[in-house]
Amino acid sequence: MVRWPKRQRPEWMDRDTYLRLPDELEIREVRVRVPVRGFRTRVLVVATTLTDPSIRATDLGDLYRQRWHIEVDLRSVQVTLGMDVLRCKTPALVRKEVWAHLLAYNLIRTAMAQVAQASERRPRELSVAGTVQALAAFAEVLDTEAGYQAFVCVVLAYPVGDRPDRFEPRARKRRPKPYPPLTVPRDQARKRLGRSI
């Protein structure tokens, strides 16, 4: 058990919020060994406000490891739903675009949870990409019983494997193209090309 004192107020925090914070926090620091071959980290320290001694260090380590699902879910939103490159230009429209992607993702996860419940599987065993493709394919007939059953069968046909200790090399497979980045509107770039020819 350690005590973390309150630091100086950061610029982004208003004074009233800062004054409401306690002067110090009682924190439990737990050293967790990572015995999985291929993982870069061998030992990590988990800091938590869960100070109950009946919660074992191994349980805290397992909870910390489960947070990896957050990373996988964010990648699903970015890659599967095409959010890795935002198309809007203004901050207000970018916010709307992000919220639209999150809404779509939540609807997809809801469909996956319904399929999992009907088949007695865990939602994590189902593929996000497979569900997106099935929703697109059966969109016009989902309101019928036969269409919904066909959708469920397709989603269940492509499960995600249980890969608890999977690890991948940290390297990019795709090579960047040898062209300079486009830093001006496309019309201006075309005009420049026309003058140089």
JSON list of C-alpha atoms in Angstrom, two decimals, residues 66-164:
[
{"chain": "A", "resi": 66, "resn": "GLN", "atom": "CA", "xyz": [-8.43, -8.53, -20.11]},
{"chain": "A", "resi": 67, "resn": "ARG", "atom": "CA", "xyz": [-8.18, -4.81, -20.81]},
{"chain": "A", "resi": 68, "resn": "TRP", "atom": "CA", "xyz": [-6.45, -5.86, -24.02]},
{"chain": "A", "resi": 69, "resn": "HIS", "atom": "CA", "xyz": [-9.94, -6.37, -25.43]},
{"chain": "A", "resi": 70, "resn": "ILE", "atom": "CA", "xyz": [-10.22, -2.57, -25.46]},
{"chain": "A", "resi": 71, "resn": "GLU", "atom": "CA", "xyz": [-7.28, -2.40, -27.89]},
{"chain": "A", "resi": 72, "resn": "VAL", "atom": "CA", "xyz": [-8.80, -5.09, -30.10]},
{"chain": "A", "resi": 73, "resn": "ASP", "atom": "CA", "xyz": [-12.19, -3.35, -30.07]},
{"chain": "A", "resi": 74, "resn": "LEU", "atom": "CA", "xyz": [-10.63, -0.02, -31.04]},
{"chain": "A", "resi": 75, "resn": "ARG", "atom": "CA", "xyz": [-8.84, -1.74, -33.90]},
{"chain": "A", "resi": 76, "resn": "SER", "atom": "CA", "xyz": [-12.18, -3.26, -34.97]},
{"chain": "A", "resi": 77, "resn": "VAL", "atom": "CA", "xyz": [-13.74, 0.20, -35.07]},
{"chain": "A", "resi": 78, "resn": "GLN", "atom": "CA", "xyz": [-10.81, 1.65, -36.99]},
{"chain": "A", "resi": 79, "resn": "VAL", "atom": "CA", "xyz": [-10.14, -1.08, -39.54]},
{"chain": "A", "resi": 80, "resn": "THR", "atom": "CA", "xyz": [-13.38, -3.04, -39.96]},
{"chain": "A", "resi": 81, "resn": "LEU", "atom": "CA", "xyz": [-15.63, 0.01, -40.02]},
{"chain": "A", "resi": 82, "resn": "GLY", "atom": "CA", "xyz": [-13.21, 2.14, -42.05]},
{"chain": "A", "resi": 83, "resn": "MET", "atom": "CA", "xyz": [-12.54, 4.73, -39.35]},
{"chain": "A", "resi": 84, "resn": "ASP", "atom": "CA", "xyz": [-8.77, 4.62, -39.71]},
{"chain": "A", "resi": 85, "resn": "VAL", "atom": "CA", "xyz": [-9.00, 7.61, -42.06]},
{"chain": "A", "resi": 86, "resn": "LEU", "atom": "CA", "xyz": [-11.61, 10.24, -41.18]},
{"chain": "A", "resi": 87, "resn": "ARG", "atom": "CA", "xyz": [-13.03, 12.06, -44.18]},
{"chain": "A", "resi": 88, "resn": "CYS", "atom": "CA", "xyz": [-14.53, 15.17, -42.59]},
{"chain": "A", "resi": 89, "resn": "LYS", "atom": "CA", "xyz": [-12.60, 18.43, -42.44]},
{"chain": "A", "resi": 90, "resn": "THR", "atom": "CA", "xyz": [-14.18, 20.48, -39.64]},
{"chain": "A", "resi": 91, "resn": "PRO", "atom": "CA", "xyz": [-14.01, 19.57, -35.94]},
{"chain": "A", "resi": 92, "resn": "ALA", "atom": "CA", "xyz": [-17.82, 19.46, -35.64]},
{"chain": "A", "resi": 93, "resn": "LEU", "atom": "CA", "xyz": [-18.19, 17.05, -38.56]},
{"chain": "A", "resi": 94, "resn": "VAL", "atom": "CA", "xyz": [-15.27, 14.91, -37.34]},
{"chain": "A", "resi": 95, "resn": "ARG", "atom": "CA", "xyz": [-17.09, 14.55, -34.00]},
{"chain": "A", "resi": 96, "resn": "LYS", "atom": "CA", "xyz": [-20.26, 13.50, -35.83]},
{"chain": "A", "resi": 97, "resn": "GLU", "atom": "CA", "xyz": [-18.30, 11.01, -37.92]},
{"chain": "A", "resi": 98, "resn": "VAL", "atom": "CA", "xyz": [-16.70, 9.47, -34.81]},
{"chain": "A", "resi": 99, "resn": "TRP", "atom": "CA", "xyz": [-20.09, 9.23, -33.06]},
{"chain": "A", "resi": 100, "resn": "ALA", "atom": "CA", "xyz": [-21.64, 7.64, -36.17]},
{"chain": "A", "resi": 101, "resn": "HIS", "atom": "CA", "xyz": [-18.90, 4.99, -36.23]},
{"chain": "A", "resi": 102, "resn": "LEU", "atom": "CA", "xyz": [-19.35, 4.30, -32.51]},
{"chain": "A", "resi": 103, "resn": "LEU", "atom": "CA", "xyz": [-23.12, 4.01, -32.94]},
{"chain": "A", "resi": 104, "resn": "ALA", "atom": "CA", "xyz": [-22.64, 1.56, -35.83]},
{"chain": "A", "resi": 105, "resn": "TYR", "atom": "CA", "xyz": [-20.14, -0.42, -33.78]},
{"chain": "A", "resi": 106, "resn": "ASN", "atom": "CA", "xyz": [-22.51, -0.63, -30.82]},
{"chain": "A", "resi": 107, "resn": "LEU", "atom": "CA", "xyz": [-25.31, -1.83, -33.10]},
{"chain": "A", "resi": 108, "resn": "ILE", "atom": "CA", "xyz": [-23.01, -4.48, -34.56]},
{"chain": "A", "resi": 109, "resn": "ARG", "atom": "CA", "xyz": [-21.98, -5.61, -31.06]},
{"chain": "A", "resi": 110, "resn": "THR", "atom": "CA", "xyz": [-25.67, -5.75, -30.08]},
{"chain": "A", "resi": 111, "resn": "ALA", "atom": "CA", "xyz": [-26.39, -8.02, -33.03]},
{"chain": "A", "resi": 112, "resn": "MET", "atom": "CA", "xyz": [-23.40, -10.18, -32.06]},
{"chain": "A", "resi": 113, "resn": "ALA", "atom": "CA", "xyz": [-24.66, -10.39, -28.45]},
{"chain": "A", "resi": 114, "resn": "GLN", "atom": "CA", "xyz": [-28.11, -11.47, -29.65]},
{"chain": "A", "resi": 115, "resn": "VAL", "atom": "CA", "xyz": [-26.63, -14.15, -31.90]},
{"chain": "A", "resi": 116, "resn": "ALA", "atom": "CA", "xyz": [-24.35, -15.33, -29.08]},
{"chain": "A", "resi": 117, "resn": "GLN", "atom": "CA", "xyz": [-27.25, -15.54, -26.63]},
{"chain": "A", "resi": 118, "resn": "ALA", "atom": "CA", "xyz": [-29.36, -17.53, -29.10]},
{"chain": "A", "resi": 119, "resn": "SER", "atom": "CA", "xyz": [-26.50, -20.00, -29.71]},
{"chain": "A", "resi": 120, "resn": "GLU", "atom": "CA", "xyz": [-25.07, -20.18, -26.16]},
{"chain": "A", "resi": 121, "resn": "ARG", "atom": "CA", "xyz": [-21.73, -18.79, -27.29]},
{"chain": "A", "resi": 122, "resn": "ARG", "atom": "CA", "xyz": [-19.74, -15.88, -25.94]},
{"chain": "A", "resi": 123, "resn": "PRO", "atom": "CA", "xyz": [-19.89, -12.67, -28.03]},
{"chain": "A", "resi": 124, "resn": "ARG", "atom": "CA", "xyz": [-16.07, -12.60, -28.09]},
{"chain": "A", "resi": 125, "resn": "GLU", "atom": "CA", "xyz": [-16.13, -15.84, -30.08]},
{"chain": "A", "resi": 126, "resn": "LEU", "atom": "CA", "xyz": [-17.87, -14.13, -33.01]},
{"chain": "A", "resi": 127, "resn": "SER", "atom": "CA", "xyz": [-16.20, -12.11, -35.75]},
{"chain": "A", "resi": 128, "resn": "VAL", "atom": "CA", "xyz": [-16.89, -8.38, -36.04]},
{"chain": "A", "resi": 129, "resn": "ALA", "atom": "CA", "xyz": [-15.95, -8.38, -39.73]},
{"chain": "A", "resi": 130, "resn": "GLY", "atom": "CA", "xyz": [-18.09, -11.47, -40.36]},
{"chain": "A", "resi": 131, "resn": "THR", "atom": "CA", "xyz": [-21.06, -9.84, -38.63]},
{"chain": "A", "resi": 132, "resn": "VAL", "atom": "CA", "xyz": [-20.65, -6.64, -40.69]},
{"chain": "A", "resi": 133, "resn": "GLN", "atom": "CA", "xyz": [-20.60, -8.67, -43.90]},
{"chain": "A", "resi": 134, "resn": "ALA", "atom": "CA", "xyz": [-23.62, -10.73, -42.82]},
{"chain": "A", "resi": 135, "resn": "LEU", "atom": "CA", "xyz": [-25.57, -7.59, -41.89]},
{"chain": "A", "resi": 136, "resn": "ALA", "atom": "CA", "xyz": [-24.83, -6.10, -45.32]},
{"chain": "A", "resi": 137, "resn": "ALA", "atom": "CA", "xyz": [-25.84, -9.32, -47.08]},
{"chain": "A", "resi": 138, "resn": "PHE", "atom": "CA", "xyz": [-29.08, -9.87, -45.15]},
{"chain": "A", "resi": 139, "resn": "ALA", "atom": "CA", "xyz": [-30.11, -6.23, -44.58]},
{"chain": "A", "resi": 140, "resn": "GLU", "atom": "CA", "xyz": [-33.23, -6.49, -46.76]},
{"chain": "A", "resi": 141, "resn": "VAL", "atom": "CA", "xyz": [-34.55, -9.70, -45.17]},
{"chain": "A", "resi": 142, "resn": "LEU", "atom": "CA", "xyz": [-33.57, -9.31, -41.50]},
{"chain": "A", "resi": 143, "resn": "ASP", "atom": "CA", "xyz": [-37.15, -8.42, -40.60]},
{"chain": "A", "resi": 144, "resn": "THR", "atom": "CA", "xyz": [-38.33, -11.90, -41.64]},
{"chain": "A", "resi": 145, "resn": "GLU", "atom": "CA", "xyz": [-37.86, -15.00, -39.52]},
{"chain": "A", "resi": 146, "resn": "ALA", "atom": "CA", "xyz": [-36.13, -16.92, -42.32]},
{"chain": "A", "resi": 147, "resn": "GLY", "atom": "CA", "xyz": [-33.81, -13.99, -43.08]},
{"chain": "A", "resi": 148, "resn": "TYR", "atom": "CA", "xyz": [-32.86, -13.58, -39.42]},
{"chain": "A", "resi": 149, "resn": "GLN", "atom": "CA", "xyz": [-32.16, -17.32, -39.04]},
{"chain": "A", "resi": 150, "resn": "ALA", "atom": "CA", "xyz": [-29.97, -17.25, -42.15]},
{"chain": "A", "resi": 151, "resn": "PHE", "atom": "CA", "xyz": [-28.11, -14.24, -40.70]},
{"chain": "A", "resi": 152, "resn": "VAL", "atom": "CA", "xyz": [-27.53, -16.11, -37.42]},
{"chain": "A", "resi": 153, "resn": "CYS", "atom": "CA", "xyz": [-26.23, -19.18, -39.26]},
{"chain": "A", "resi": 154, "resn": "VAL", "atom": "CA", "xyz": [-23.77, -17.09, -41.30]},
{"chain": "A", "resi": 155, "resn": "VAL", "atom": "CA", "xyz": [-22.45, -15.24, -38.22]},
{"chain": "A", "resi": 156, "resn": "LEU", "atom": "CA", "xyz": [-21.99, -18.54, -36.38]},
{"chain": "A", "resi": 157, "resn": "ALA", "atom": "CA", "xyz": [-20.21, -20.10, -39.37]},
{"chain": "A", "resi": 158, "resn": "TYR", "atom": "CA", "xyz": [-17.17, -17.84, -38.95]},
{"chain": "A", "resi": 159, "resn": "PRO", "atom": "CA", "xyz": [-16.09, -17.89, -35.29]},
{"chain": "A", "resi": 160, "resn": "VAL", "atom": "CA", "xyz": [-12.96, -16.22, -34.02]},
{"chain": "A", "resi": 161, "resn": "GLY", "atom": "CA", "xyz": [-10.47, -18.71, -32.63]},
{"chain": "A", "resi": 162, "resn": "ASP", "atom": "CA", "xyz": [-9.48, -18.72, -28.97]},
{"chain": "A", "resi": 163, "resn": "ARG", "atom": "CA", "xyz": [-6.00, -17.17, -29.08]},
{"chain": "A", "resi": 164, "resn": "PRO", "atom": "CA", "xyz": [-5.20, -16.17, -25.50]}
]
